[in-house]
CSV table of C-alpha atoms and ligand atoms in Angstrom, one decimal:
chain,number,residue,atom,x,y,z
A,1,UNK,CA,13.3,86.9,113.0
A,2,UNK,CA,17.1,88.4,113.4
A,3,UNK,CA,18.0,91.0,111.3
A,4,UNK,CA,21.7,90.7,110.0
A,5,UNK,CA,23.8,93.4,108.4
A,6,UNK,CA,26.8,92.1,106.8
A,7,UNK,CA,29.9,94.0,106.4
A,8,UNK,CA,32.2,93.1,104.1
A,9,UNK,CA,28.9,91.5,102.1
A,10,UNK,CA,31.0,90.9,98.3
A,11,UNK,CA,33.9,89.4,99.8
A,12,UNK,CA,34.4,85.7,100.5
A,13,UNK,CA,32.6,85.4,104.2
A,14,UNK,CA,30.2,87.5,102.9
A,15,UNK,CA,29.2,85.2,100.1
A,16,UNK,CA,29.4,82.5,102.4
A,17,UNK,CA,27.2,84.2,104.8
A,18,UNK,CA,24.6,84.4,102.2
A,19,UNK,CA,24.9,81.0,101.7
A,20,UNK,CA,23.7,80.3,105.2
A,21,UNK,CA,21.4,82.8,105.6
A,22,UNK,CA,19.7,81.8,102.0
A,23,UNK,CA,19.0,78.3,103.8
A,24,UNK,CA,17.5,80.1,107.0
A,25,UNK,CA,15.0,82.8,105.6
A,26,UNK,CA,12.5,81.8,108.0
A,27,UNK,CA,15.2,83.0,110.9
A,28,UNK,CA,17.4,85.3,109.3
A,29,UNK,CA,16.5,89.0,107.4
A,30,UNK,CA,19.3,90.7,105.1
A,31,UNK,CA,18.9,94.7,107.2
A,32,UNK,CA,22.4,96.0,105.4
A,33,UNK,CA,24.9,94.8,103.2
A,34,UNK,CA,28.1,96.5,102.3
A,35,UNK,CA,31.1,96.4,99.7
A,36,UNK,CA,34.0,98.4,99.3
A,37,UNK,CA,34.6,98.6,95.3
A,38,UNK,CA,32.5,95.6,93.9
A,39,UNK,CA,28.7,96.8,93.0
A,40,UNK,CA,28.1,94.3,90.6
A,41,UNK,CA,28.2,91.3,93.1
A,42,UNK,CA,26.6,93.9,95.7
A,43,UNK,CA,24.0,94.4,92.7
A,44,UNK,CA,23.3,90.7,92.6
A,45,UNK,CA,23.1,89.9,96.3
A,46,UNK,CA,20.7,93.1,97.0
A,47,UNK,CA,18.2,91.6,93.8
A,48,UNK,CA,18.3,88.6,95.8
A,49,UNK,CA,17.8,89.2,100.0
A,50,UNK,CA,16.0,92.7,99.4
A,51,UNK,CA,18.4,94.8,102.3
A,52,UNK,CA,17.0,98.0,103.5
A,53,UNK,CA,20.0,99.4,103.2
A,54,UNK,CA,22.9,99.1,101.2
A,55,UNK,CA,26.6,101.0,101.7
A,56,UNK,CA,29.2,101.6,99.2
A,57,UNK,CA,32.5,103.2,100.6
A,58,UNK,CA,34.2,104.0,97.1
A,59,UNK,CA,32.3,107.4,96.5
A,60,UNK,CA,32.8,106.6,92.4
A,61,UNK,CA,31.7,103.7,92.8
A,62,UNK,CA,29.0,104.0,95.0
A,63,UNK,CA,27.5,107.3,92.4
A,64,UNK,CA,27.6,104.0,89.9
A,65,UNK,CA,25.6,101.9,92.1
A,66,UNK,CA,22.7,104.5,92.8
A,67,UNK,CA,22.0,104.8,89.4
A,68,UNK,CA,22.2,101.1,88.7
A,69,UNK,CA,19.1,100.3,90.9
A,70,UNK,CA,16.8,102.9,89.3
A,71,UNK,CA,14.1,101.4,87.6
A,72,UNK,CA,14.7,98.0,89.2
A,73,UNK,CA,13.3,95.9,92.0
A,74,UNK,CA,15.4,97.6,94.4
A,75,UNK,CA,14.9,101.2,93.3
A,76,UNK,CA,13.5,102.4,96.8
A,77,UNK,CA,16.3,100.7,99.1
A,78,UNK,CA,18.9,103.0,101.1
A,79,UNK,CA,22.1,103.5,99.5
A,80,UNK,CA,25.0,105.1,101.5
A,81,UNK,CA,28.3,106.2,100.6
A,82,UNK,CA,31.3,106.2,102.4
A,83,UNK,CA,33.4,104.7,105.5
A,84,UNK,CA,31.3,106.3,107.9
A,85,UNK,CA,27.9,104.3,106.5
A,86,UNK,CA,29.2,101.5,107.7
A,87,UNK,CA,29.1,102.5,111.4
A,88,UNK,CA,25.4,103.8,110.4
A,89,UNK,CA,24.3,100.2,109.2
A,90,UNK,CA,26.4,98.3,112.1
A,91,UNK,CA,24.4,100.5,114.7
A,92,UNK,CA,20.7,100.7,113.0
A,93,UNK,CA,18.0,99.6,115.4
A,94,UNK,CA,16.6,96.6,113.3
A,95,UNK,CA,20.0,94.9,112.9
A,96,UNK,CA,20.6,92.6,115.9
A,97,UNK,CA,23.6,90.8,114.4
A,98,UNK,CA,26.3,92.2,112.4
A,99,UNK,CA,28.8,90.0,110.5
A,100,UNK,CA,32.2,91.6,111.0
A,101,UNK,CA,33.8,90.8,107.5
A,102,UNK,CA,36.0,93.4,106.2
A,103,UNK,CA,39.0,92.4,105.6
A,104,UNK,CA,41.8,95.0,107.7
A,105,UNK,CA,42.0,97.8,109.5
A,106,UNK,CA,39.6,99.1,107.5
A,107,UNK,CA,36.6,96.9,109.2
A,108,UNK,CA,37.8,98.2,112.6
A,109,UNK,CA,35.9,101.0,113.8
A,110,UNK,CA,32.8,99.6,112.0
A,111,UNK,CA,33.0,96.4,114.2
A,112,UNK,CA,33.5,98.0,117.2
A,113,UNK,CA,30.9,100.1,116.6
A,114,UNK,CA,28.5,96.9,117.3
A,115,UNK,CA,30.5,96.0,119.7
A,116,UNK,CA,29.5,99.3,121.7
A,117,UNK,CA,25.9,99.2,120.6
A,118,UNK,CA,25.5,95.9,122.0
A,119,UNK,CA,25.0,93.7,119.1
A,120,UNK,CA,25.3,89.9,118.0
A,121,UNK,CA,29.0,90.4,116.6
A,122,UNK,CA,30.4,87.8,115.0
A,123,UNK,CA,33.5,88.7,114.1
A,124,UNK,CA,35.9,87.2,111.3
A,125,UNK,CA,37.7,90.7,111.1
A,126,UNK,CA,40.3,89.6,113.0
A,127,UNK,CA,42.9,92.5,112.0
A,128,UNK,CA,40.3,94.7,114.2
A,129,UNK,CA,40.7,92.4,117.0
A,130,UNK,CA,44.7,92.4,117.4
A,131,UNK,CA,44.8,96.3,116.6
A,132,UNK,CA,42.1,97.2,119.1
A,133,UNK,CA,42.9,94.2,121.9
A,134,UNK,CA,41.7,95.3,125.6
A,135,UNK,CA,39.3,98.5,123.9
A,136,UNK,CA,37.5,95.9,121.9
A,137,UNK,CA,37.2,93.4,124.3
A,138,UNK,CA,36.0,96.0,127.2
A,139,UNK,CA,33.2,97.7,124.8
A,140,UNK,CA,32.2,93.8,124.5
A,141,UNK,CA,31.7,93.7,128.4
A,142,UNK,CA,30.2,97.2,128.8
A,143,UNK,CA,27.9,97.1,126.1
A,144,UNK,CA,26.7,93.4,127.1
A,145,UNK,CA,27.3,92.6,123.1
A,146,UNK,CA,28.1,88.6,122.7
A,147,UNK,CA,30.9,88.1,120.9
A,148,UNK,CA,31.4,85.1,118.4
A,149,UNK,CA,34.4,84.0,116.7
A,150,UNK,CA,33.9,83.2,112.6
A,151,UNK,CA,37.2,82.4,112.3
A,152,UNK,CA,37.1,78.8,112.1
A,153,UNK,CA,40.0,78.1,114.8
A,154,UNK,CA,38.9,80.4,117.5
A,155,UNK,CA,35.1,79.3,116.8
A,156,UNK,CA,36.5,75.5,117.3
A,157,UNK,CA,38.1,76.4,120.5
A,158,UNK,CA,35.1,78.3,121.5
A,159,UNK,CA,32.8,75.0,120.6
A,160,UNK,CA,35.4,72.8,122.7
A,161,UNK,CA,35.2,75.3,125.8
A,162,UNK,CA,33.2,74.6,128.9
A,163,UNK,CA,29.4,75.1,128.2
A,164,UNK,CA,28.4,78.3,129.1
A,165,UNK,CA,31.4,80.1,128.6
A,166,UNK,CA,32.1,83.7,127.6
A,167,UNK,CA,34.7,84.7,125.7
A,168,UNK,CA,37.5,87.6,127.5
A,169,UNK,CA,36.5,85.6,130.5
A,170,UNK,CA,39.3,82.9,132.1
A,171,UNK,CA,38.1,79.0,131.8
A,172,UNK,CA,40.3,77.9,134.7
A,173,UNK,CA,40.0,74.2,133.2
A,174,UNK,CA,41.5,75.1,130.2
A,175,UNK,CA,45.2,74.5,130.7
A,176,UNK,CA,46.2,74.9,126.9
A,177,UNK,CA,44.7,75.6,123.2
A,178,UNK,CA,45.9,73.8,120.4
A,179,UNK,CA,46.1,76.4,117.5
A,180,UNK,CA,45.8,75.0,114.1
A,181,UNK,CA,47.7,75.7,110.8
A,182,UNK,CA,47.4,74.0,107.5
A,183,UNK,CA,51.3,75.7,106.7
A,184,UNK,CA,49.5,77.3,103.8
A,185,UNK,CA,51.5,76.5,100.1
A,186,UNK,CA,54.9,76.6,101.2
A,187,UNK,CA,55.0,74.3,104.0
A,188,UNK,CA,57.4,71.9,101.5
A,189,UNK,CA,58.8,74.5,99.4
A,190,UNK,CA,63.0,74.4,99.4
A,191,UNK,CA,63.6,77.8,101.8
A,192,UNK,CA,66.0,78.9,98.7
A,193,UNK,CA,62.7,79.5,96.9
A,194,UNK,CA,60.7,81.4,98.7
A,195,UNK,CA,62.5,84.5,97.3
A,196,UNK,CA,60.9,83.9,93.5
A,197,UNK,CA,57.2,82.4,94.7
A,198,UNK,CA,54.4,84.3,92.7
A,199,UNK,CA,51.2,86.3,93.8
A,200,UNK,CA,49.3,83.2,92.2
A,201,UNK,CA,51.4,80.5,94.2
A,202,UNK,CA,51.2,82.7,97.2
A,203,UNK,CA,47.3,83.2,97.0
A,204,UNK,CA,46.3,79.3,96.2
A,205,UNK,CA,45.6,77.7,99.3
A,206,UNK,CA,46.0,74.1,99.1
A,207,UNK,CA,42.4,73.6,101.9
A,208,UNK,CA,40.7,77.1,101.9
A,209,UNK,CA,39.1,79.6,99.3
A,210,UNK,CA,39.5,82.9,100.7
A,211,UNK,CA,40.1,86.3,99.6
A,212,UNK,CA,43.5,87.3,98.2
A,213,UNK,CA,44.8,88.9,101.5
A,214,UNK,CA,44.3,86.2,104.0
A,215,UNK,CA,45.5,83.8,101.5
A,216,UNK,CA,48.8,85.4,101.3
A,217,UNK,CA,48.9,85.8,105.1
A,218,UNK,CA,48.4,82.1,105.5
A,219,UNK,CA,51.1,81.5,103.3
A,220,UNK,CA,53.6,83.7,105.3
A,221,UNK,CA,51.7,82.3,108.3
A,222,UNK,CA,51.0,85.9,110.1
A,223,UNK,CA,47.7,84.7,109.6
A,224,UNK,CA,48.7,82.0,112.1
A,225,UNK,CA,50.5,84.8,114.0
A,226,UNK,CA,47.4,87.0,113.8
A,227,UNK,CA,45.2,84.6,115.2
A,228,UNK,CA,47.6,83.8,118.0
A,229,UNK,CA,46.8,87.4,119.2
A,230,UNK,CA,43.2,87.1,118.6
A,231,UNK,CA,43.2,84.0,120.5
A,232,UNK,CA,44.7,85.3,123.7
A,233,UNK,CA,42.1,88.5,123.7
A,234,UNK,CA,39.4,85.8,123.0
A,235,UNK,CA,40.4,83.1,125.5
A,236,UNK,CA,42.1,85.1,128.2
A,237,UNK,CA,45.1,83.0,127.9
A,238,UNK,CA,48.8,84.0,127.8
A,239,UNK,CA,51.1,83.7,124.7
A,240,UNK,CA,52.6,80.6,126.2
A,241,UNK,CA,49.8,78.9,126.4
A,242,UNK,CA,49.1,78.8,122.6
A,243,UNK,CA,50.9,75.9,120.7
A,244,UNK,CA,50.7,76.4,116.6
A,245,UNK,CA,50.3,73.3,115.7
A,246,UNK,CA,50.8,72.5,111.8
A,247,UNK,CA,48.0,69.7,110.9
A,248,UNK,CA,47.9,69.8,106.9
A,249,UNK,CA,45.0,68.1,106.3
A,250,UNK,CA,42.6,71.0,108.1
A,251,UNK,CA,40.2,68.5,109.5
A,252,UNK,CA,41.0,69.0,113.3
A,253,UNK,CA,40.4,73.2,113.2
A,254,UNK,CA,41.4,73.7,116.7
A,255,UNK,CA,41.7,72.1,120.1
A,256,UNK,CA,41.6,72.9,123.9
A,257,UNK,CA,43.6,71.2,126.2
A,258,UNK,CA,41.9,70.8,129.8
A,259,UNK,CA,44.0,70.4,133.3
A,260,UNK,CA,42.6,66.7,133.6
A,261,UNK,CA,44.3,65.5,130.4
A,262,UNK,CA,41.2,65.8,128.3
A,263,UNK,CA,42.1,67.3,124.9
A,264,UNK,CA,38.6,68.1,122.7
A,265,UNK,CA,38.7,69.1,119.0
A,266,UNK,CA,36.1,70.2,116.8
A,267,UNK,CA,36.6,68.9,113.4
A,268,UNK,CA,35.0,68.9,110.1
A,269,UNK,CA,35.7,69.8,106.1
A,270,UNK,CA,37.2,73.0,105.7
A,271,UNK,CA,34.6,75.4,104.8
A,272,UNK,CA,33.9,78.4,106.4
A,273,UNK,CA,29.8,77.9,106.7
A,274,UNK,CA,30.5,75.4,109.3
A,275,UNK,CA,31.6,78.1,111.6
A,276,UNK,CA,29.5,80.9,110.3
A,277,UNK,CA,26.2,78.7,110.6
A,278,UNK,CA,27.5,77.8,114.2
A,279,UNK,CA,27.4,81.2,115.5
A,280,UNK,CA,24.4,82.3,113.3
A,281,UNK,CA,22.3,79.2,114.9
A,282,UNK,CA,24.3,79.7,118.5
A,283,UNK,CA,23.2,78.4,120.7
A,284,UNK,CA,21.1,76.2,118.7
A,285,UNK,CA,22.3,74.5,115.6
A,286,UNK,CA,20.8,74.1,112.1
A,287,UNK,CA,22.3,73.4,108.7
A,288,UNK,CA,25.2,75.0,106.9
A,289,UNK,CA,25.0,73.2,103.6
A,290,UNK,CA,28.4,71.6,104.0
A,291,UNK,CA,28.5,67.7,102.9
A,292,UNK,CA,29.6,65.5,106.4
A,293,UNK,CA,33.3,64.6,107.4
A,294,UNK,CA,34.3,61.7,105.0
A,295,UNK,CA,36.3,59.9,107.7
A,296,UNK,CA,37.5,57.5,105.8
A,297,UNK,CA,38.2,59.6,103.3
A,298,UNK,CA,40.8,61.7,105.9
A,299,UNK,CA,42.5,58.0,106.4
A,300,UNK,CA,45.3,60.0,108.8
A,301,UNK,CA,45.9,63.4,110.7
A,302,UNK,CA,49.7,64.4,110.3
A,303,UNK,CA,50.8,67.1,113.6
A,304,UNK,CA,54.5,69.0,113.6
A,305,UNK,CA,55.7,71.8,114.7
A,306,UNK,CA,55.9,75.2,113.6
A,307,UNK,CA,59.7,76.3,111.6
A,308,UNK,CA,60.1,79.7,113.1
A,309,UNK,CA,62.9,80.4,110.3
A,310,UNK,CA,60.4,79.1,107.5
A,311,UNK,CA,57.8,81.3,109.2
A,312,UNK,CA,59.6,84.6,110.4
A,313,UNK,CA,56.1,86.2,111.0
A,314,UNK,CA,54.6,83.8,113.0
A,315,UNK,CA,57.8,85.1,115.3
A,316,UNK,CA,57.0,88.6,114.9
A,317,UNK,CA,54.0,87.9,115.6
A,318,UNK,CA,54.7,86.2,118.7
A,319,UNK,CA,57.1,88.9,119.9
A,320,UNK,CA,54.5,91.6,119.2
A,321,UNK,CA,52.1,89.8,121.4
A,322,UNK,CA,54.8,89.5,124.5
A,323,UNK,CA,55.6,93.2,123.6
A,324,UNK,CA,51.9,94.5,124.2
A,325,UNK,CA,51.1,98.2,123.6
A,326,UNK,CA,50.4,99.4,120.3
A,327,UNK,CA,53.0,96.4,118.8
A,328,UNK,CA,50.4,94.1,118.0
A,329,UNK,CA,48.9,97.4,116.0
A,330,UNK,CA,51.8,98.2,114.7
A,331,UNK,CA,52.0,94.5,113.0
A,332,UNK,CA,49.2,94.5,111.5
A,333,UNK,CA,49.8,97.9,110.0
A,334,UNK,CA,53.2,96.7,108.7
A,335,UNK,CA,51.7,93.6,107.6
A,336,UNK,CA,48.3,95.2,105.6
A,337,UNK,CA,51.8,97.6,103.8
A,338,UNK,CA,53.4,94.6,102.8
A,339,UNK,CA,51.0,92.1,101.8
A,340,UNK,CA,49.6,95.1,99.5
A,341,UNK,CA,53.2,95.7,97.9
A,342,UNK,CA,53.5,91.9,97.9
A,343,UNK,CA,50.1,91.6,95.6
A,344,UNK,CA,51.1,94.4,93.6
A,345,UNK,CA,54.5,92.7,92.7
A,346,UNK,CA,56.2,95.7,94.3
A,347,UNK,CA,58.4,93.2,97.1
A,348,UNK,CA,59.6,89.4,96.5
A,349,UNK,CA,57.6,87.4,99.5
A,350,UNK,CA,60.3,86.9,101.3
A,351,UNK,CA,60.4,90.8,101.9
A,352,UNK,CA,57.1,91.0,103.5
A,353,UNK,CA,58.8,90.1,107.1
A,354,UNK,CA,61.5,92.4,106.5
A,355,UNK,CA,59.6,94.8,106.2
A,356,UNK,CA,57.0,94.3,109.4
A,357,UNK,CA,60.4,93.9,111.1
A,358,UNK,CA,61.9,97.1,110.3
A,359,UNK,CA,59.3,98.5,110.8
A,360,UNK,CA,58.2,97.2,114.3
A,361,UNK,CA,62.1,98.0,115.1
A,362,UNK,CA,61.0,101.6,115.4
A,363,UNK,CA,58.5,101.7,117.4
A,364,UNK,CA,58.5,101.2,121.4
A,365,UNK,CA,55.0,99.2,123.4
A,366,UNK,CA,53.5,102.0,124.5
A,367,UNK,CA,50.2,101.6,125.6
A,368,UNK,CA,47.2,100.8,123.4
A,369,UNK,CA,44.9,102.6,125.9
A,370,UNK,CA,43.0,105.0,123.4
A,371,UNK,CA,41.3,104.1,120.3
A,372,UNK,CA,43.1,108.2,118.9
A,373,UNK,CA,46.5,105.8,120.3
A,374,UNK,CA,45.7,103.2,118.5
A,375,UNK,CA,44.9,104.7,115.0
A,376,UNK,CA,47.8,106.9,115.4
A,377,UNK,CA,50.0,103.8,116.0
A,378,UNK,CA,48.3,102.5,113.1
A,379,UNK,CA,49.2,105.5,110.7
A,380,UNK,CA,53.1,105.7,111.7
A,381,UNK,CA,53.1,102.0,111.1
A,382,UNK,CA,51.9,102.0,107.9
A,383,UNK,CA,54.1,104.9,107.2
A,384,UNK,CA,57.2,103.4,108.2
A,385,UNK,CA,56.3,100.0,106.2
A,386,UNK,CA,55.9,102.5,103.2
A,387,UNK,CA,59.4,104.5,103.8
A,388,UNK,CA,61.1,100.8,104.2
A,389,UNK,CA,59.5,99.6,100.9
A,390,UNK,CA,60.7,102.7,98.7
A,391,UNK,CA,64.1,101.4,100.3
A,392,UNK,CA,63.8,98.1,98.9
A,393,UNK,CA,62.5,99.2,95.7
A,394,UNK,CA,64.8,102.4,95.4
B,5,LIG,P1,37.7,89.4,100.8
B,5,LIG,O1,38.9,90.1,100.3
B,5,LIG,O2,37.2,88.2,100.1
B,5,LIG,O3,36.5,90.4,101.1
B,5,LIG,C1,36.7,91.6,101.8
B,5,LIG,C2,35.5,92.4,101.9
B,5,LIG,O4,35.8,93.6,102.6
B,5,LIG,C3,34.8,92.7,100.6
B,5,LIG,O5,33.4,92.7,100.8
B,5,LIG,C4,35.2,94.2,100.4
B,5,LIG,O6,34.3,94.9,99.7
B,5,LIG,C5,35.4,94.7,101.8
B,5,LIG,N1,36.4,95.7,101.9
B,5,LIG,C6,37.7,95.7,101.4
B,5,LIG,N2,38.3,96.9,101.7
B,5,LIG,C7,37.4,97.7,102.2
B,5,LIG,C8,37.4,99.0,102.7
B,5,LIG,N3,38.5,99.8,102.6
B,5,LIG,N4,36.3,99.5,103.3
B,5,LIG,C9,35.2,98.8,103.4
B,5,LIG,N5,35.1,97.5,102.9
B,5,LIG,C10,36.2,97.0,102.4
B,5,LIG,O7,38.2,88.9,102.3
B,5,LIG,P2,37.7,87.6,103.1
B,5,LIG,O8,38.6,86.4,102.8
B,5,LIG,O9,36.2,87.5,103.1
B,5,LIG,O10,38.1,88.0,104.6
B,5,LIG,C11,37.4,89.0,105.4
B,5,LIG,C12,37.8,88.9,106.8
B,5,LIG,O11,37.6,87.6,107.4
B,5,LIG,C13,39.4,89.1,107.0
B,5,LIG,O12,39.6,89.8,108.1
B,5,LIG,C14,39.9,87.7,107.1
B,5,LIG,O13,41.1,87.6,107.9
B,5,LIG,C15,38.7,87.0,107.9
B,5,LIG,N6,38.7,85.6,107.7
B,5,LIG,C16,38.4,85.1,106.4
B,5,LIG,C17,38.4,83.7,106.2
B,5,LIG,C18,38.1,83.2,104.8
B,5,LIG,O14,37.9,81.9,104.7
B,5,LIG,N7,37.9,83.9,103.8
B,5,LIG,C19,38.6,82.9,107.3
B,5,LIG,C20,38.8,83.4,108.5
B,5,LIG,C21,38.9,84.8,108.7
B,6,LIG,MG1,41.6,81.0,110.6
């Protein structure tokens, strides 16, 4: 029996974590489950898998919560409240994995908290991934945690590397990975109307159901730019060996490109319990629930390019990656500022890379060599995306 504590537990991994782990009782028991703001679904999901512990960081909400469960079935189970809980729960002794699904900067020091304990982290949290880089990816090899990628490109790449493999080692045999985009809902749109796109155009994803964040970072395709970043700390590989490649039909989700010509892909329907049941069973397999690839159904795979002026992020992305430092922190930072005004119909869209671009303008790549460097870089960023959207807005 593993016990799992997932972070991030309400939000849309988290449900579909439950999903998998619901099918795998036998292997799989719920230690901690966290939410930020929503104690209903919390509510629902501790009724159901019985956590010992539960954490709510919104202090309100979390005063709520407690006296919710009196006089129910889970009346005795921990409740914590705050940001630091989650660190408690990510580090208790009876949780050997811990599902890294916070979405932002927010899940960072949480996730490499089990990253320093040594724990099964399987991380879709990317954001804590590109702001932390080389820190994150050394506590992995000090602590001897293993580290395995939810997010569905990086945990294809990781199926189609050599058996045996590590990730933040090199796979000499691996020339090349082939990153995968869908190009989110405005892969088509006329540039001229990007400006006037809604939050609800911007959020509906035409191949994945994802929370409201990652769905508007897909659409400006930092999410592609994001995972770029994560995919060199992952792999070991250098900016230029990344190609985005757009492939609409999200059946291929990521491929690796060998120095003997071979090219292997891991494919299947877009749903985010193939990847999580893969690294919950790894390195094993056992059933995620999802229905098998129609092939027929997918008749053809369509591959093009990446439109840099389309996608300005995926660029400034890019550039923060060749920059190094605290750039790639300071992108994120810029991005979580924008994306937020974006969704609170503060900024038009097409503002969001203005803003991460002004804002990355004043800052230099110092090094990222302290996590206090880091969170400080983190801060001014976010700062400085604020100061350029009261500009905008003024
Ligand atoms: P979501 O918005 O659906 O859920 C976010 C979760 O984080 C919720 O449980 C929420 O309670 C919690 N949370 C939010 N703010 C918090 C805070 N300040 N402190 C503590 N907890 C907080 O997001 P999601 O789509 O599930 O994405 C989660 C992470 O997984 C993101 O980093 C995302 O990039 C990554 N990811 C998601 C998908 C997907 O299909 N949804 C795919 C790949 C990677
Ligand atoms: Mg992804």
């Amino acid at each position: 029996m593993k016990g799992i504590c997932i972070l991030g537990a309400t939000g849309s991994i988290g449900v579909s974590t439950l999903d998998v782990v619901q099918r795998h009782a036998d292997q799989y028991q719920v230690v901690a489950l966290t939410a930020n703001t929503n104690i209903n679904t919390l509510f629902e999901q501790c009724i159901e898998f019985k956590p010992d512990y539960a954490v709510v960081v919104n202090a309100e909400k979390g005063a709520e919560f407690k006296a919710k469960i009196v006089n129910t079935a889970i009346a005795d189970m921990h409740v914590l409240i705050g940001a630091e809980a989650l660190v408690t729960v990510a580090t208790l002794e009876s949780v050997d994995s811990v599902m890294a699904a916070i979405v932002g900067a927010a899940g960072l020091l949480s996730a490499l908290a089990a990253a320093e304990a040594g724990k099964t982290v399987l991380l879709a949290n990317k954001e804590s991934l590109v702001m932390s880089g080389d820190i994150f990816m050394q506590a992995v090899k000090d602590s001897g945690a293993v580290l395995l990628p939810i997010d569905s490109e990086h945990n294809a790449i990781f199926q189609c590397m050599p058996a045996n493999y590590t990730p933040g080692h090199d796979a000499p045999s691996a020339r090349r990975i082939l990153l995968t985009a869908s190009g989110g809902p405005f892969r088509t749109t006329p540039l001229e109307e990007l400006a006037t796109v809604t939050v609800d155009q911007a959020v509906a994803h035409p191949k994945w159901d994802m929370g409201r964040k990652i769905s508007v970072d897909s659409a400006t395709m930092m999410n592609k730019g994001l995972e770029l970043i994560e995919a060199c700390l992952l792999f070991n590989m250098q900016p230029e060996q990344i190609q985005v490649v757009i492939h609409p039909q999200s059946i291929i989700h990521s491929m690796v490109d060998y120095v003997d010509g071979s090219v292997l892909a891991q494919m299947g329907n877009p749903d985010m319990r193939i990847p999580i049941a893969h690294a919950m069973a790894w390195p094993e397999r056992f059933d995620s629930g999802v229905a098998p690839l129609d092939i027929f159904a997918v008749k053809h795979m369509d591959f093009e390019p990446a439109d840099l002026q389309r996608f300005p992020c995926l660029r400034l992305a890019m550039e923060a990656i060749s920059a190094g430092g605290i750039m790639p922190t300071v992108l994120n930072a810029a991005n979580e500022i924008a994306v937020e005004a974006f969704l609170n119909e503060q900024i038009r869209f097409t503002d969001i890379p203005v803003i991460i671009e002004q804002s990355m303008a004043e800052f230099s790549a110092t090094q990222a060599d302290t996590l206090a460097h880091i969170l400080e870089a983190d801060q001014q960023a976010r700062d400085q995306a604020q100061q350029v959207i009261n500009s905008l807005t003024a």
